[in-house]
PDB file of C-alpha atoms in Angstrom:
ATOM      1  CA  SER A   1      23.966  57.069  -5.831  1.00 60.00           C
ATOM      2  CA  LEU A   2      21.342  54.632  -7.221  1.00 66.00           C
ATOM      3  CA  PHE A   3      18.654  57.397  -7.501  1.00 67.00           C
ATOM      4  CA  GLU A   4      21.181  60.441  -8.120  1.00 71.00           C
ATOM      5  CA  LYS A   5      20.433  60.254 -12.090  1.00 75.00           C
ATOM      6  CA  GLU A   6      16.601  60.179 -11.342  1.00 74.00           C
ATOM      7  CA  LYS A   7      16.366  63.026  -8.808  1.00 75.00           C
ATOM      8  CA  ASP A   8      14.218  64.930 -11.141  1.00 81.00           C
ATOM      9  CA  LYS A   9      11.754  62.245 -11.760  1.00 86.00           C
ATOM     10  CA  PHE A  10       9.382  59.925 -10.002  1.00 88.00           C
ATOM     11  CA  VAL A  11      11.006  56.409  -9.361  1.00 89.00           C
ATOM     12  CA  TYR A  12       8.767  53.577  -9.300  1.00 91.00           C
ATOM     13  CA  LEU A  13      10.450  50.749  -7.405  1.00 91.00           C
ATOM     14  CA  ASP A  14       9.369  47.101  -7.591  1.00 94.00           C
ATOM     15  CA  PHE A  15      10.760  44.618  -4.957  1.00 94.00           C
ATOM     16  CA  TRP A  16      10.716  41.301  -6.359  1.00 96.00           C
ATOM     17  CA  GLY A  17      12.265  37.819  -6.534  1.00 96.00           C
ATOM     18  CA  ASN A  18      12.467  35.058  -9.166  1.00 97.00           C
ATOM     19  CA  TRP A  19      11.329  32.599  -6.377  1.00 96.00           C
ATOM     20  CA  CYS A  20       8.155  34.568  -5.712  1.00 95.00           C
ATOM     21  CA  GLU A  21       5.170  33.533  -7.780  1.00 94.00           C
ATOM     22  CA  PRO A  22       3.120  36.717  -7.604  1.00 92.00           C
ATOM     23  CA  CYS A  23       6.204  38.536  -8.488  1.00 94.00           C
ATOM     24  CA  MET A  24       6.749  36.575 -11.668  1.00 96.00           C
ATOM     25  CA  GLU A  25       3.142  36.927 -12.553  1.00 94.00           C
ATOM     26  CA  GLU A  26       3.313  40.618 -12.539  1.00 94.00           C
ATOM     27  CA  MET A  27       6.489  40.580 -14.794  1.00 96.00           C
ATOM     28  CA  ARG A  28       4.439  40.008 -18.011  1.00 94.00           C
ATOM     29  CA  PHE A  29       2.540  43.284 -17.456  1.00 94.00           C
ATOM     30  CA  TYR A  30       5.390  45.657 -16.964  1.00 95.00           C
ATOM     31  CA  GLY A  31       6.085  46.117 -20.607  1.00 93.00           C
ATOM     32  CA  SER A  32       2.548  47.578 -21.336  1.00 91.00           C
ATOM     33  CA  LEU A  33       2.735  49.494 -17.963  1.00 93.00           C
ATOM     34  CA  ILE A  34       5.940  51.213 -18.832  1.00 95.00           C
ATOM     35  CA  ASP A  35       4.819  51.888 -22.376  1.00 93.00           C
ATOM     36  CA  ARG A  36       1.730  53.712 -20.868  1.00 92.00           C
ATOM     37  CA  PHE A  37       4.113  56.107 -19.095  1.00 92.00           C
ATOM     38  CA  LYS A  38       6.581  56.580 -22.035  1.00 91.00           C
ATOM     39  CA  GLY A  39       7.725  60.424 -22.233  1.00 90.00           C
ATOM     40  CA  LYS A  40       6.566  60.876 -18.626  1.00 90.00           C
ATOM     41  CA  LYS A  41       9.031  61.896 -15.653  1.00 89.00           C
ATOM     42  CA  ILE A  42       9.117  58.400 -14.209  1.00 92.00           C
ATOM     43  CA  THR A  43      11.711  55.750 -14.302  1.00 92.00           C
ATOM     44  CA  PHE A  44      10.967  52.228 -13.362  1.00 95.00           C
ATOM     45  CA  ILE A  45      13.765  50.297 -11.154  1.00 94.00           C
ATOM     46  CA  PHE A  46      13.329  46.537 -10.269  1.00 97.00           C
ATOM     47  CA  MET A  47      15.118  45.572  -7.210  1.00 95.00           C
ATOM     48  CA  GLY A  48      15.783  41.829  -7.156  1.00 97.00           C
ATOM     49  CA  VAL A  49      15.720  40.305  -3.734  1.00 96.00           C
ATOM     50  CA  ASN A  50      17.575  36.811  -3.407  1.00 95.00           C
ATOM     51  CA  THR A  51      17.849  36.744  -7.224  1.00 96.00           C
ATOM     52  CA  PRO A  52      21.174  36.449  -8.951  1.00 96.00           C
ATOM     53  CA  GLU A  53      21.976  38.998 -11.439  1.00 96.00           C
ATOM     54  CA  LYS A  54      22.011  36.480 -14.273  1.00 97.00           C
ATOM     55  CA  GLU A  55      18.571  35.296 -13.424  1.00 97.00           C
ATOM     56  CA  ALA A  56      17.328  38.949 -13.119  1.00 97.00           C
ATOM     57  CA  LEU A  57      18.641  39.582 -16.710  1.00 97.00           C
ATOM     58  CA  LYS A  58      16.645  36.488 -17.889  1.00 97.00           C
ATOM     59  CA  VAL A  59      13.424  37.855 -16.482  1.00 97.00           C
ATOM     60  CA  LYS A  60      14.287  41.367 -18.011  1.00 97.00           C
ATOM     61  CA  ASN A  61      14.901  39.985 -21.428  1.00 97.00           C
ATOM     62  CA  LYS A  62      12.080  37.252 -21.281  1.00 97.00           C
ATOM     63  CA  TYR A  63       9.403  40.015 -20.670  1.00 96.00           C
ATOM     64  CA  ARG A  64      11.105  42.866 -22.566  1.00 95.00           C
ATOM     65  CA  ILE A  65      11.031  45.157 -19.631  1.00 96.00           C
ATOM     66  CA  ASN A  66      12.401  48.705 -20.417  1.00 93.00           C
ATOM     67  CA  GLY A  67      13.430  49.331 -16.936  1.00 93.00           C
ATOM     68  CA  ARG A  68      16.587  49.193 -14.736  1.00 94.00           C
ATOM     69  CA  PHE A  69      17.155  45.986 -12.997  1.00 97.00           C
ATOM     70  CA  VAL A  70      19.333  45.939  -9.707  1.00 94.00           C
ATOM     71  CA  THR A  71      20.004  43.080  -7.810  1.00 95.00           C
ATOM     72  CA  LEU A  72      20.450  43.502  -3.917  1.00 94.00           C
ATOM     73  CA  ASN A  73      22.666  41.758  -1.575  1.00 93.00           C
ATOM     74  CA  ALA A  74      21.630  40.590   1.863  1.00 93.00           C
ATOM     75  CA  SER A  75      22.480  43.755   3.719  1.00 93.00           C
ATOM     76  CA  GLU A  76      20.681  45.954   1.143  1.00 91.00           C
ATOM     77  CA  VAL A  77      17.687  43.990   1.622  1.00 92.00           C
ATOM     78  CA  GLU A  78      17.684  44.397   5.224  1.00 93.00           C
ATOM     79  CA  ILE A  79      18.344  48.049   4.973  1.00 90.00           C
ATOM     80  CA  LEU A  80      15.722  48.812   2.463  1.00 86.00           C
ATOM     81  CA  ARG A  81      13.204  46.487   4.238  1.00 86.00           C
ATOM     82  CA  ASP A  82      13.554  48.550   7.324  1.00 87.00           C
ATOM     83  CA  LEU A  83      13.799  51.888   5.632  1.00 83.00           C
ATOM     84  CA  LEU A  84      10.706  51.451   3.176  1.00 82.00           C
ATOM     85  CA  LYS A  85       8.649  49.136   5.603  1.00 83.00           C
ATOM     86  CA  ILE A  86       8.670  46.176   3.243  1.00 86.00           C
ATOM     87  CA  SER A  87       6.786  43.202   4.666  1.00 86.00           C
ATOM     88  CA  GLY A  88       6.240  41.035   1.585  1.00 88.00           C
ATOM     89  CA  TYR A  89       6.817  40.594  -1.977  1.00 91.00           C
ATOM     90  CA  PRO A  90       6.165  42.171  -4.553  1.00 91.00           C
ATOM     91  CA  THR A  91       6.168  45.517  -2.981  1.00 89.00           C
ATOM     92  CA  HIS A  92       5.909  48.715  -4.852  1.00 89.00           C
ATOM     93  CA  LYS A  93       7.062  52.085  -3.790  1.00 87.00           C
ATOM     94  CA  LEU A  94       7.144  55.491  -5.462  1.00 86.00           C
ATOM     95  CA  LEU A  95       9.875  58.116  -4.980  1.00 84.00           C
ATOM     96  CA  LYS A  96       8.878  61.606  -5.674  1.00 82.00           C
ATOM     97  CA  PRO A  97      11.300  63.992  -7.398  1.00 78.00           C
ATOM     98  CA  GLY A  98      13.595  65.676  -4.743  1.00 68.00           C
ATOM     99  CA  SER A  99      11.881  63.934  -1.673  1.00 66.00           C
ATOM    100  CA  VAL A 100      11.589  60.515  -0.097  1.00 59.00           C
ATOM    101  CA  VAL A 101       8.790  58.069  -0.544  1.00 58.00           C
ATOM    102  CA  THR A 102       5.409  58.911  -1.318  1.00 55.00           C
ATOM    103  CA  ARG A 103       2.569  56.684  -0.129  1.00 56.00           C
ATOM    104  CA  TYR A 104       1.659  54.205  -2.911  1.00 57.00           C
ATOM    105  CA  GLY A 105      -1.059  51.994  -2.214  1.00 54.00           C
ATOM    106  CA  SER A 106      -0.771  49.374  -4.877  1.00 57.00           C
ATOM    107  CA  ASP A 107       0.113  46.063  -3.560  1.00 66.00           C
ATOM    108  CA  ARG A 108      -0.470  44.228  -6.856  1.00 80.00           C
ATOM    109  CA  ILE A 109      -0.649  45.796 -10.492  1.00 85.00           C
ATOM    110  CA  THR A 110      -2.361  42.674 -11.861  1.00 85.00           C
ATOM    111  CA  ASN A 111      -5.039  40.181 -11.298  1.00 84.00           C
ATOM    112  CA  GLY A 112      -3.305  37.578 -13.074  1.00 83.00           C
ATOM    113  CA  THR A 113      -5.015  38.352 -16.528  1.00 86.00           C
ATOM    114  CA  THR A 114      -4.858  42.033 -16.854  1.00 86.00           C
ATOM    115  CA  LEU A 115      -3.399  45.127 -15.377  1.00 86.00           C
ATOM    116  CA  LEU A 116      -5.709  46.392 -12.562  1.00 87.00           C
ATOM    117  CA  PRO A 117      -6.916  49.909 -13.186  1.00 87.00           C
ATOM    118  CA  ARG A 118      -6.523  51.336  -9.786  1.00 85.00           C
ATOM    119  CA  PRO A 119      -2.612  51.031  -9.521  1.00 85.00           C
ATOM    120  CA  VAL A 120      -2.510  52.542 -13.060  1.00 86.00           C
ATOM    121  CA  LYS A 121      -4.905  55.550 -12.019  1.00 87.00           C
ATOM    122  CA  GLU A 122      -3.008  56.181  -8.942  1.00 84.00           C
ATOM    123  CA  LEU A 123       0.255  56.559 -11.035  1.00 85.00           C
ATOM    124  CA  GLU A 124      -1.483  58.773 -13.596  1.00 87.00           C
ATOM    125  CA  THR A 125      -2.802  61.113 -10.877  1.00 85.00           C
ATOM    126  CA  LEU A 126       0.408  61.359  -9.085  1.00 81.00           C
ATOM    127  CA  LEU A 127       2.249  62.267 -12.255  1.00 82.00           C
ATOM    128  CA  ALA A 128      -0.550  64.691 -13.566  1.00 83.00           C
ATOM    129  CA  ASN A 129      -0.381  66.475 -10.040  1.00 78.00           C
ATOM    130  CA  ALA A 130       3.296  66.863 -10.337  1.00 71.00           C
ATOM    131  CA  GLN A 131       3.149  68.769 -13.709  1.00 58.00           C
TER     132      GLN A 131
END
């Protein structure tokens, strides 16, 4: 049901935790990444792992991220970790419209000071090819 509203869009999933330094390093870049894809058929959902809802909301507000934040319980984390082959954090996955997960090679979206061009280009290419 989480993805039912998004069935006609790509869904970018970011699995993160407020305890994860690389995850938190990326958060400040999501505003510009999401703005770059404004008007495209893509939704950004941030899946909080071992992160209380109150803390997730603080991160969303602090970095002004225009995406949906979902906090996962321990059972959901285990199911998604097995289903999507998540081995560390941050992890990014992309759901194609009407299908399961597409291969999305980006482990990180930033080098700490700027967005990396490769993951942005990968997203642009995937979205352009879907048009």
